[in-house]
CSV table of C-alpha atoms in Angstrom, one decimal:
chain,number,residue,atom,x,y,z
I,265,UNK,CA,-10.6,6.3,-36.8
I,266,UNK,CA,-7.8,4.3,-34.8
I,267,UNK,CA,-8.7,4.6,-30.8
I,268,UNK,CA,-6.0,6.9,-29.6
I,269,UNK,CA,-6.4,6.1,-25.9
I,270,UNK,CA,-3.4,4.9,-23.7
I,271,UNK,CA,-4.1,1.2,-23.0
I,272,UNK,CA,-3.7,1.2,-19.2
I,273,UNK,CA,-3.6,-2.4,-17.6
I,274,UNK,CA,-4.8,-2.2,-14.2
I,275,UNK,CA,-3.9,-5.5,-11.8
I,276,UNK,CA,-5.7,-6.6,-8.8
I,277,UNK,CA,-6.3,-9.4,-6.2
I,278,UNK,CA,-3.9,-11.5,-6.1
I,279,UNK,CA,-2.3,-14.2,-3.5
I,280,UNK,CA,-2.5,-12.0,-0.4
I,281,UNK,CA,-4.4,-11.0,2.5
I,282,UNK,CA,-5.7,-8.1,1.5
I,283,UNK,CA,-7.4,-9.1,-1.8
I,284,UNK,CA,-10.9,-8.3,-1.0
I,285,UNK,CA,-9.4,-4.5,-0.5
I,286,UNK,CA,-7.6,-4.6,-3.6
I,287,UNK,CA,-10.6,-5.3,-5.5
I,288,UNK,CA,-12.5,-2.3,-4.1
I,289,UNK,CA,-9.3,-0.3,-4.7
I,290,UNK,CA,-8.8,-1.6,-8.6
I,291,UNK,CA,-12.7,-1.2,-8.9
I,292,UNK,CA,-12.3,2.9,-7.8
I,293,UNK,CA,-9.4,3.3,-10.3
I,294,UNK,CA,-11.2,1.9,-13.2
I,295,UNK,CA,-13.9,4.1,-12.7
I,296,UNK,CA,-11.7,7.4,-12.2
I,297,UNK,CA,-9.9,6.8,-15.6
I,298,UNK,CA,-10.6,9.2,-17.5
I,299,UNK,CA,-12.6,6.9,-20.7
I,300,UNK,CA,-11.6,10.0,-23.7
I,301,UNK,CA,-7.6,9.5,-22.6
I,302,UNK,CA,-7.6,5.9,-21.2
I,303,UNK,CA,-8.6,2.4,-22.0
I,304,UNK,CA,-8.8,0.1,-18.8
I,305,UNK,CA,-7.2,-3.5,-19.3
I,306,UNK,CA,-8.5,-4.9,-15.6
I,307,UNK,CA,-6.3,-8.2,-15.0
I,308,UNK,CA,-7.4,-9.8,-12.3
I,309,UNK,CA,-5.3,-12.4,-10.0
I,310,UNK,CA,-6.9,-15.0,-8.2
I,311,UNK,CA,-6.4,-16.1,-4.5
I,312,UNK,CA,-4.3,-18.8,-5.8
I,313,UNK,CA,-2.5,-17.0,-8.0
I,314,UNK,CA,-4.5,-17.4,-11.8
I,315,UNK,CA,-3.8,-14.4,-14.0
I,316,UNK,CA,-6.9,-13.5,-15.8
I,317,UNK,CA,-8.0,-11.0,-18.1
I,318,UNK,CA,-11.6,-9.6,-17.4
I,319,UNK,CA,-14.0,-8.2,-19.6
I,320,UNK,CA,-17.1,-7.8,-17.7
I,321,UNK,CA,-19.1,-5.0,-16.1
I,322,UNK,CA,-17.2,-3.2,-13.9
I,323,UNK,CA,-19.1,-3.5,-10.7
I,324,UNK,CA,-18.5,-7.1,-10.1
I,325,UNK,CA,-15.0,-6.8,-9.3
I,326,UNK,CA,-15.5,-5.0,-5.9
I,327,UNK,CA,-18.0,-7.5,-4.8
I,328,UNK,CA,-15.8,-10.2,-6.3
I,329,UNK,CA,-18.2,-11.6,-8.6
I,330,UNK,CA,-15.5,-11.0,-11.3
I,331,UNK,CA,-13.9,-14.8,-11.9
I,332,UNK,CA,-16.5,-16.5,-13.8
I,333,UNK,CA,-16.0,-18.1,-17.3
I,334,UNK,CA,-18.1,-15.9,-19.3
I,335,UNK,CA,-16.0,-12.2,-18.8
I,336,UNK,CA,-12.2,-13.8,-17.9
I,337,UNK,CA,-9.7,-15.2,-20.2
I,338,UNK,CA,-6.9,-16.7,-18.8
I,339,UNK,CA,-4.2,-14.2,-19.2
I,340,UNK,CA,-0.3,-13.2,-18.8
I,341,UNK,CA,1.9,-10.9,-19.2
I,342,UNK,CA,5.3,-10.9,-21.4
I,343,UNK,CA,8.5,-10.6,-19.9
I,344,UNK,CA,9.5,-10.1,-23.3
I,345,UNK,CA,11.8,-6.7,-23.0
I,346,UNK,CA,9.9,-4.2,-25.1
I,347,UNK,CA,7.0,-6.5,-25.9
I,348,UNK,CA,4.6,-4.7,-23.7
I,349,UNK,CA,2.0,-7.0,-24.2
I,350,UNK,CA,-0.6,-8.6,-22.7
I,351,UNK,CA,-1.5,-12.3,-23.9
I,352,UNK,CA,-4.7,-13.6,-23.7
I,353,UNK,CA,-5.0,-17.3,-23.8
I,354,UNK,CA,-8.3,-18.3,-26.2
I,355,UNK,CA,-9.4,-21.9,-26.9
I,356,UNK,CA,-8.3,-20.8,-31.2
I,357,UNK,CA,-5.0,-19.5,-30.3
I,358,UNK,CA,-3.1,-16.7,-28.8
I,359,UNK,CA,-4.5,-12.8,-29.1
I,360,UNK,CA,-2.7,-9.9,-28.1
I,361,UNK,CA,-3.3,-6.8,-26.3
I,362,UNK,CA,-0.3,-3.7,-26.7
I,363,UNK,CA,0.4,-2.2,-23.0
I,364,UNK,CA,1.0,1.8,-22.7
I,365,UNK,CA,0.6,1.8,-18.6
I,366,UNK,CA,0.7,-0.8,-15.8
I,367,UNK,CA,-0.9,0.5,-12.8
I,368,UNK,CA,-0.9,-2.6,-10.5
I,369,UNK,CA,-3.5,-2.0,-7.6
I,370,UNK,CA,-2.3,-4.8,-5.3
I,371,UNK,CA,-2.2,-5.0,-1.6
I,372,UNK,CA,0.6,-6.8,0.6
I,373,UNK,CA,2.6,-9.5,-0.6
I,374,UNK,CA,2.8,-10.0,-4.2
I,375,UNK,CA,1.6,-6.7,-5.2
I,376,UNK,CA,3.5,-4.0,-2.9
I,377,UNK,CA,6.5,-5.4,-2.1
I,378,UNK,CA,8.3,-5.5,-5.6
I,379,UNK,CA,7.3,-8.5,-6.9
I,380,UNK,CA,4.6,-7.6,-10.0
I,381,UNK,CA,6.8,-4.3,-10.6
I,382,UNK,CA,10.3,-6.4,-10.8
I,383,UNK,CA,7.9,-7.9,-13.9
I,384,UNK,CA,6.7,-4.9,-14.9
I,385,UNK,CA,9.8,-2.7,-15.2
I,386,UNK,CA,11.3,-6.3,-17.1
I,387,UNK,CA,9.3,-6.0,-19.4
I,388,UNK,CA,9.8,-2.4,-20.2
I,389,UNK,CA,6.4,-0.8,-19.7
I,390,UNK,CA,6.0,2.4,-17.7
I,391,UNK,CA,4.7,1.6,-14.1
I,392,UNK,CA,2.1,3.8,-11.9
I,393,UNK,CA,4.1,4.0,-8.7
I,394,UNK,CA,7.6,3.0,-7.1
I,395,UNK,CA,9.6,0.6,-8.5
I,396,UNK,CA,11.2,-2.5,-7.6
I,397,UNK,CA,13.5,-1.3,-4.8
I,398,UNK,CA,11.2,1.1,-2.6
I,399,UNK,CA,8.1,-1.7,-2.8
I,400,UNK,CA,10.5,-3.6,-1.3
I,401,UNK,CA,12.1,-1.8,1.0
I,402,UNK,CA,8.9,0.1,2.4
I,403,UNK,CA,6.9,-3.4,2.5
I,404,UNK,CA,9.9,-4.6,4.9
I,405,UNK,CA,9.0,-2.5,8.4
I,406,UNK,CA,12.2,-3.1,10.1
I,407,UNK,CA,14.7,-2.5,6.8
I,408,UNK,CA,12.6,0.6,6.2
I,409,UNK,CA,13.2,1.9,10.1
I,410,UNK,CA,16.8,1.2,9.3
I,411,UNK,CA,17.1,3.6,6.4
I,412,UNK,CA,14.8,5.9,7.8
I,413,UNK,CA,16.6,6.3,10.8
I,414,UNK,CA,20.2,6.6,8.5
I,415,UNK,CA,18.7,9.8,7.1
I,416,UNK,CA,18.3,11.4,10.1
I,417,UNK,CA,14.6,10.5,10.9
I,418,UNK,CA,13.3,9.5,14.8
I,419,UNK,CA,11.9,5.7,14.6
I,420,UNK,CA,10.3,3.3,17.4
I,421,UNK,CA,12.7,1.4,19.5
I,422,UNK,CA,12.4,-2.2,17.8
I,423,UNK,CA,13.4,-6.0,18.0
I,424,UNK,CA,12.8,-8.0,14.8
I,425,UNK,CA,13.1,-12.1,14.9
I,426,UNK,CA,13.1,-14.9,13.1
I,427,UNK,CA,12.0,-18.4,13.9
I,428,UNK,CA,13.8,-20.1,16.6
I,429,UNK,CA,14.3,-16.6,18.1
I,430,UNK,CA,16.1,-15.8,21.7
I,431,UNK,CA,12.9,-16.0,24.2
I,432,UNK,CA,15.1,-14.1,26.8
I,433,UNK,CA,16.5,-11.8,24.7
I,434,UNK,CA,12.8,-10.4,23.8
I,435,UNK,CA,12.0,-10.7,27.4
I,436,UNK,CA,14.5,-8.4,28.2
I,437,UNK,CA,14.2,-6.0,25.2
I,438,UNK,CA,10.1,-6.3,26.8
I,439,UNK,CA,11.2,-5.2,30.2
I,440,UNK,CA,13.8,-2.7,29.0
I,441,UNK,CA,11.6,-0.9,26.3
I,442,UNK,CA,8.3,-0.9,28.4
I,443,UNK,CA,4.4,-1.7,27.5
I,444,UNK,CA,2.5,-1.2,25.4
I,445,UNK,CA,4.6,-2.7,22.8
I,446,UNK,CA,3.0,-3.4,19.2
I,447,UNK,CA,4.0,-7.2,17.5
I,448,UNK,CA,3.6,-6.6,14.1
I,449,UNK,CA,4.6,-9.0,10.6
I,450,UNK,CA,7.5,-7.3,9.2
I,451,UNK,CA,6.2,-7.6,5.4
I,452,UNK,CA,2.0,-7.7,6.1
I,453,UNK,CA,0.1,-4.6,5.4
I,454,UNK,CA,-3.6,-3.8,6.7
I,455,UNK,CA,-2.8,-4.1,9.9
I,456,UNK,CA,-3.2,-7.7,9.1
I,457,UNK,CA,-1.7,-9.6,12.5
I,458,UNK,CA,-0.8,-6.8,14.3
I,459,UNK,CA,-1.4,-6.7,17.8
I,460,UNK,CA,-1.3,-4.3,21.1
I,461,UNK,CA,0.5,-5.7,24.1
I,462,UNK,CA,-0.2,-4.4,27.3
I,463,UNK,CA,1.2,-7.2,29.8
I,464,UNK,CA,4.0,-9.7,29.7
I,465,UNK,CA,1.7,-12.5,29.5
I,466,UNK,CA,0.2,-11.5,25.9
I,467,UNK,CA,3.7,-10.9,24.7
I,468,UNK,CA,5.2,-14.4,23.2
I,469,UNK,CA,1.1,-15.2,22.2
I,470,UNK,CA,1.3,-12.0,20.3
I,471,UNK,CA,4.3,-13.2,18.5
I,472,UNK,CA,3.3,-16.4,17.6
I,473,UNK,CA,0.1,-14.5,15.5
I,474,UNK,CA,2.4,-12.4,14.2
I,475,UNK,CA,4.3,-15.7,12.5
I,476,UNK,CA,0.9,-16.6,10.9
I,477,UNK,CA,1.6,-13.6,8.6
I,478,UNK,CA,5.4,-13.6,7.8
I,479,UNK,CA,8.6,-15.0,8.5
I,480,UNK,CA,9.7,-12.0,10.2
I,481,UNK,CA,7.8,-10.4,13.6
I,482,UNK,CA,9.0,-6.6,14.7
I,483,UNK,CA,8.3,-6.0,18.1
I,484,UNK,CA,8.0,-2.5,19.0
I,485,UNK,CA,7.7,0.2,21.4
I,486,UNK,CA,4.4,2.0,21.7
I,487,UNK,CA,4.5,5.2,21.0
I,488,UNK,CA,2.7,7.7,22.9
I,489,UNK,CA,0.1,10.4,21.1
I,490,UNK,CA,-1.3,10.0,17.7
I,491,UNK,CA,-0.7,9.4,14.5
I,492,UNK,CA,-1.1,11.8,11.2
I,493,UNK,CA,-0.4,10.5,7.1
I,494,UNK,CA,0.4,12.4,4.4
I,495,UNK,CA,-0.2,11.8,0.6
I,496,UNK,CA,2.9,12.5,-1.7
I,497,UNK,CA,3.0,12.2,-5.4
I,498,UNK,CA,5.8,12.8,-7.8
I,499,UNK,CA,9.3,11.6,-9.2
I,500,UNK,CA,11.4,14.8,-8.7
I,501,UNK,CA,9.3,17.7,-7.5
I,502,UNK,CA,7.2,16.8,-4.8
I,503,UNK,CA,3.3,17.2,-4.2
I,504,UNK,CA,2.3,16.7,-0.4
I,505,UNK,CA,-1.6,16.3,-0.1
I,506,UNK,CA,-3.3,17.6,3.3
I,507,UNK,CA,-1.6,16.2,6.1
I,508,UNK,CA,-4.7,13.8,7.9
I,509,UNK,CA,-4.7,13.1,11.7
I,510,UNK,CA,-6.0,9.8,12.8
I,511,UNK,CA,-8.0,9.9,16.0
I,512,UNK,CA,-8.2,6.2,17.3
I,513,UNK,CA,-11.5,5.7,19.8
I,514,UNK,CA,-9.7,2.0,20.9
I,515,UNK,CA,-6.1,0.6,20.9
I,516,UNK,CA,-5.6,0.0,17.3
I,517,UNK,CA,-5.7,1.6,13.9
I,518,UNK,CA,-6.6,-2.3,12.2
I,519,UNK,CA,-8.3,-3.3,9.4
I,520,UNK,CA,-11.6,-2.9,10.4
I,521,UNK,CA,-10.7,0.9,11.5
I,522,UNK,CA,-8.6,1.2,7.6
I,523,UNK,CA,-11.5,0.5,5.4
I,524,UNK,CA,-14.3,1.6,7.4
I,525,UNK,CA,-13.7,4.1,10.3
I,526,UNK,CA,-16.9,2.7,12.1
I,527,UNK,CA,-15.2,4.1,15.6
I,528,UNK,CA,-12.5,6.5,14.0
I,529,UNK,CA,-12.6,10.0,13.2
I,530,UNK,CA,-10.0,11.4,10.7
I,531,UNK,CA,-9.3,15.0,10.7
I,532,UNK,CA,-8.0,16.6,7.5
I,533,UNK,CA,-6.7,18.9,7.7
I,534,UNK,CA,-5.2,18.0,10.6
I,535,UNK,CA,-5.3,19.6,13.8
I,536,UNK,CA,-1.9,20.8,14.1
I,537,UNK,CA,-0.3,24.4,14.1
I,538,UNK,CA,1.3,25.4,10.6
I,539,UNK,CA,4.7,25.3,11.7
I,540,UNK,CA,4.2,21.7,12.9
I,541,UNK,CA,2.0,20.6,9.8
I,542,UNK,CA,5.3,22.1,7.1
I,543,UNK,CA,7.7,20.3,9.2
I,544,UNK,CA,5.7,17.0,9.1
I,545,UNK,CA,5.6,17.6,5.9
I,546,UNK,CA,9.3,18.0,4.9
I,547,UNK,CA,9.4,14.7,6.8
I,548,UNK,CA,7.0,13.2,4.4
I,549,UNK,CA,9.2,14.0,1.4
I,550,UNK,CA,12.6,13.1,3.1
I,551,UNK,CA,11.9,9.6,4.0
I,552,UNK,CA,10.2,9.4,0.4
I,553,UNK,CA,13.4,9.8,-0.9
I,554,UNK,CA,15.3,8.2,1.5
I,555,UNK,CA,13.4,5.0,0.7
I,556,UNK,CA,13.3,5.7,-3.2
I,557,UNK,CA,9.9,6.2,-3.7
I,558,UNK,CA,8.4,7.3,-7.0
I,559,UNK,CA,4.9,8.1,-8.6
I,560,UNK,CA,2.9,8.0,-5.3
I,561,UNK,CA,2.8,6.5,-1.6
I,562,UNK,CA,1.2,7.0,1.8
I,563,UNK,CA,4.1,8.2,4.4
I,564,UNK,CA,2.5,7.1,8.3
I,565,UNK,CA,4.0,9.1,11.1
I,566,UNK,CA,3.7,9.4,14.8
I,567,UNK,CA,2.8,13.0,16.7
I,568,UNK,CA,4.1,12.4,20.5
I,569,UNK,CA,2.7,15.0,23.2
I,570,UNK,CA,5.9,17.0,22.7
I,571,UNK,CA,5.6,17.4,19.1
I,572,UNK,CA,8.1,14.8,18.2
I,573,UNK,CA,7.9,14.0,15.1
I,574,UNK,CA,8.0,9.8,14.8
I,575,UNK,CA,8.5,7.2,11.6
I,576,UNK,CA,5.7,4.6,11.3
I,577,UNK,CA,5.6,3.0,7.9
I,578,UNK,CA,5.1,4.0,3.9
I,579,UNK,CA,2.7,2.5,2.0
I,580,UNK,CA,3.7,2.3,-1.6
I,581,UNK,CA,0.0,1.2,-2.7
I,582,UNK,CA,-2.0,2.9,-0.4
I,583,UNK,CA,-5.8,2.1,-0.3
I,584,UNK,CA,-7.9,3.7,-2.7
I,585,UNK,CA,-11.5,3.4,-1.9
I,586,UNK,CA,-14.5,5.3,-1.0
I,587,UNK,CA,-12.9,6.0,2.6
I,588,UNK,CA,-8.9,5.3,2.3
I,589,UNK,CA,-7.1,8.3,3.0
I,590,UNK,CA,-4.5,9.0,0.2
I,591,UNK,CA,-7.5,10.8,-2.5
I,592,UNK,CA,-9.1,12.3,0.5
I,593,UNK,CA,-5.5,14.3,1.2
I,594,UNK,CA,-5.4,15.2,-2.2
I,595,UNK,CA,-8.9,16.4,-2.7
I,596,UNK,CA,-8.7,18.5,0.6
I,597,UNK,CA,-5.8,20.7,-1.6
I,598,UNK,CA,-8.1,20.6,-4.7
I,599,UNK,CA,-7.5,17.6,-7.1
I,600,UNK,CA,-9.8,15.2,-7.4
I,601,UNK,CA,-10.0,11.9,-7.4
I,602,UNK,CA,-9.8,11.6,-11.6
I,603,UNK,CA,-7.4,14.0,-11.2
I,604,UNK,CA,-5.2,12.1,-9.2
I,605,UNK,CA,-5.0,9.2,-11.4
I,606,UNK,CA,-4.8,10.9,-14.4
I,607,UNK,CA,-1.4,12.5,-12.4
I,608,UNK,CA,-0.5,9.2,-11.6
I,609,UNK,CA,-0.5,7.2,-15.1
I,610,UNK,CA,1.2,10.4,-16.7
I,611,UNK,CA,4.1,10.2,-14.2
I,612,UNK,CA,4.8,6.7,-14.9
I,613,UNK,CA,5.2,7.7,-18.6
I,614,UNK,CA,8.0,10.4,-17.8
């Protein structure tokens, strides 16, 4: 009997900072697809940017004991409109593999910011999560802030620059806008480079880090209170997970705090009143439109002490490990974790 199972390929790694997470994410993915409706294709991207196609056990991809000669098969994808299929690259010749799904579980640059999905949605096979446009324009912080702000939504005060920037004119925006500001990469994810400046003197040091991680730095006010994330899936109809409050014991939700929450404690539901919690909600889903999301993404906002509600970021791939926060949403209203990427792959097909 012919195997009747979707053939889903799942990408990770890849030439980014935050490989190591998308590994762990990729690995919980794989193992919450459902094996009587779905057959994992795990393609795996290397650091320097080598497609391959693995075929080992499972649980060496997290640990990234993945890239070795005996499960990988160098690997690529057809642009081929309508091909959707996935070429493996063997020493007697070319072999095939048909494509139903691409579900790419990539992190930061190269994976969330439109660059694998332009490929993708090339070659005409459906695609777990936004599209080319909103990868883009959510991966780009200060763009994003823009349109966010268009539709009607509170964001940080901001400055973004370039290299060669106007020294005085950040001073002055420094001065003007108060500390703490936050210097952030405008495309980085992870927290990667971001850092909390309390005091002139750590400002243009701040900046300079920042450049080690883009082209582009955002500096930004600080915004006073704390911060809450909500998980929202769908194309047309909306489906907002519980909303989760982020308590931060020191100055910065980073990577560290992301992955493990050694020193943070994360509330879901949180602990807001109902009224607040629908309105943060209706937030959510506005500024996932505004910003042309589909299929799935993490929308980050600020709480202030008067209830204002604040823009921070959207993650179109957020993590999906063992701690991340986008399942844990969506199990606190009842689906599961299989559930949730069962949802996923059958909204990319629609």
């Amino acid at each position: 009997m012919a195997d009747q199972r979707l053939n889903v390929a799942v990408f990770f790694g890849g030439f980014s900072s935050e490989y190591s997470v998308s590994l762990e994410s990729a690995y919980s993915v794989i193992c919450n697809l459902n094996p009587q409706k779905y057959r994992p294709l795990p393609v795996g991207i290397t650091r320097e940017g080598k497609w391959l196609y693995f075929d080992g056990e499972f649980q060496k991809i997290p640990v990234d004991e993945w890239q070795n000669d005996a499960d990988c098969t160098p690997a690529f994808l057809s642009p081929e409109r309508g091909s959707k299929t996935l070429y493996l690259i063997k020493k007697e010749g070319l072999e095939t593999i048909p494509v139903d799904v691409a579900f790419p579980v990539m992190h930061g640059k190269f994976g969330e910011d439109g660059t694998i999905q332009g490929l993708i949605e090339l070659a005409g096979i459906p695609l777990v999560g936004c599209g080319v446009l909103s990868s883009a324009l959510c991966m780009d912080k200060d763009r994003a802030h823009k349109l966010a702000e268009y539709a009607g939504i509170t964001v940080p005060k901001s400055m973004a620059l370039k290299s060669g920037y106007n020294k005085l004119a950040l001073e002055n925006f420094a001065e003007k806008t108060g500390y703490p500001l936050f210097v952030k990469p405008i495309k980085s994810g992870s927290s990667y480079g971001v850092t909390k400046v309390s005091e002139p003197k750590e400002l243009f040091p701040a900046v300079e880090f920042a450049f080690e991680f883009d082209d582009e730095v955002l500096v930004e006010e600080g915004i006073a209170g704390f911060e809450v994330s909500c998980a929202v899936m769908g194309n047309d109809a909306l489906l907002v997970g519980e909303v989760a409050e982020i308590e931060i014991m020191g100055d910065l939700f980073d990577f560290n705090e992301k992955y493990t929450h050694a020193s943070t404690v994360v509330h879901v539901p949180a602990r807001l009143s109902p009224k607040l919690t629908q309105e943060v909600k209706e937030i959510a889903k506005v500024l996932y439109r505004a910003l042309a999301c589909r299929g799935f993404a993490r929308v980050d906002l600020f709480i202030t002490p008067d209830e204002r509600i604040v823009f921070n970021e959207i993650n179109t791939i957020p993590g999906f490990t063992e701690h991340s926060l986008y399942p844990g949403m969506m199990k606190a209203i009842g689906i599961s974790f299989p559930e949730v990427v069962e949802r996923l792959v059958e909204l990319a097909a629609e």
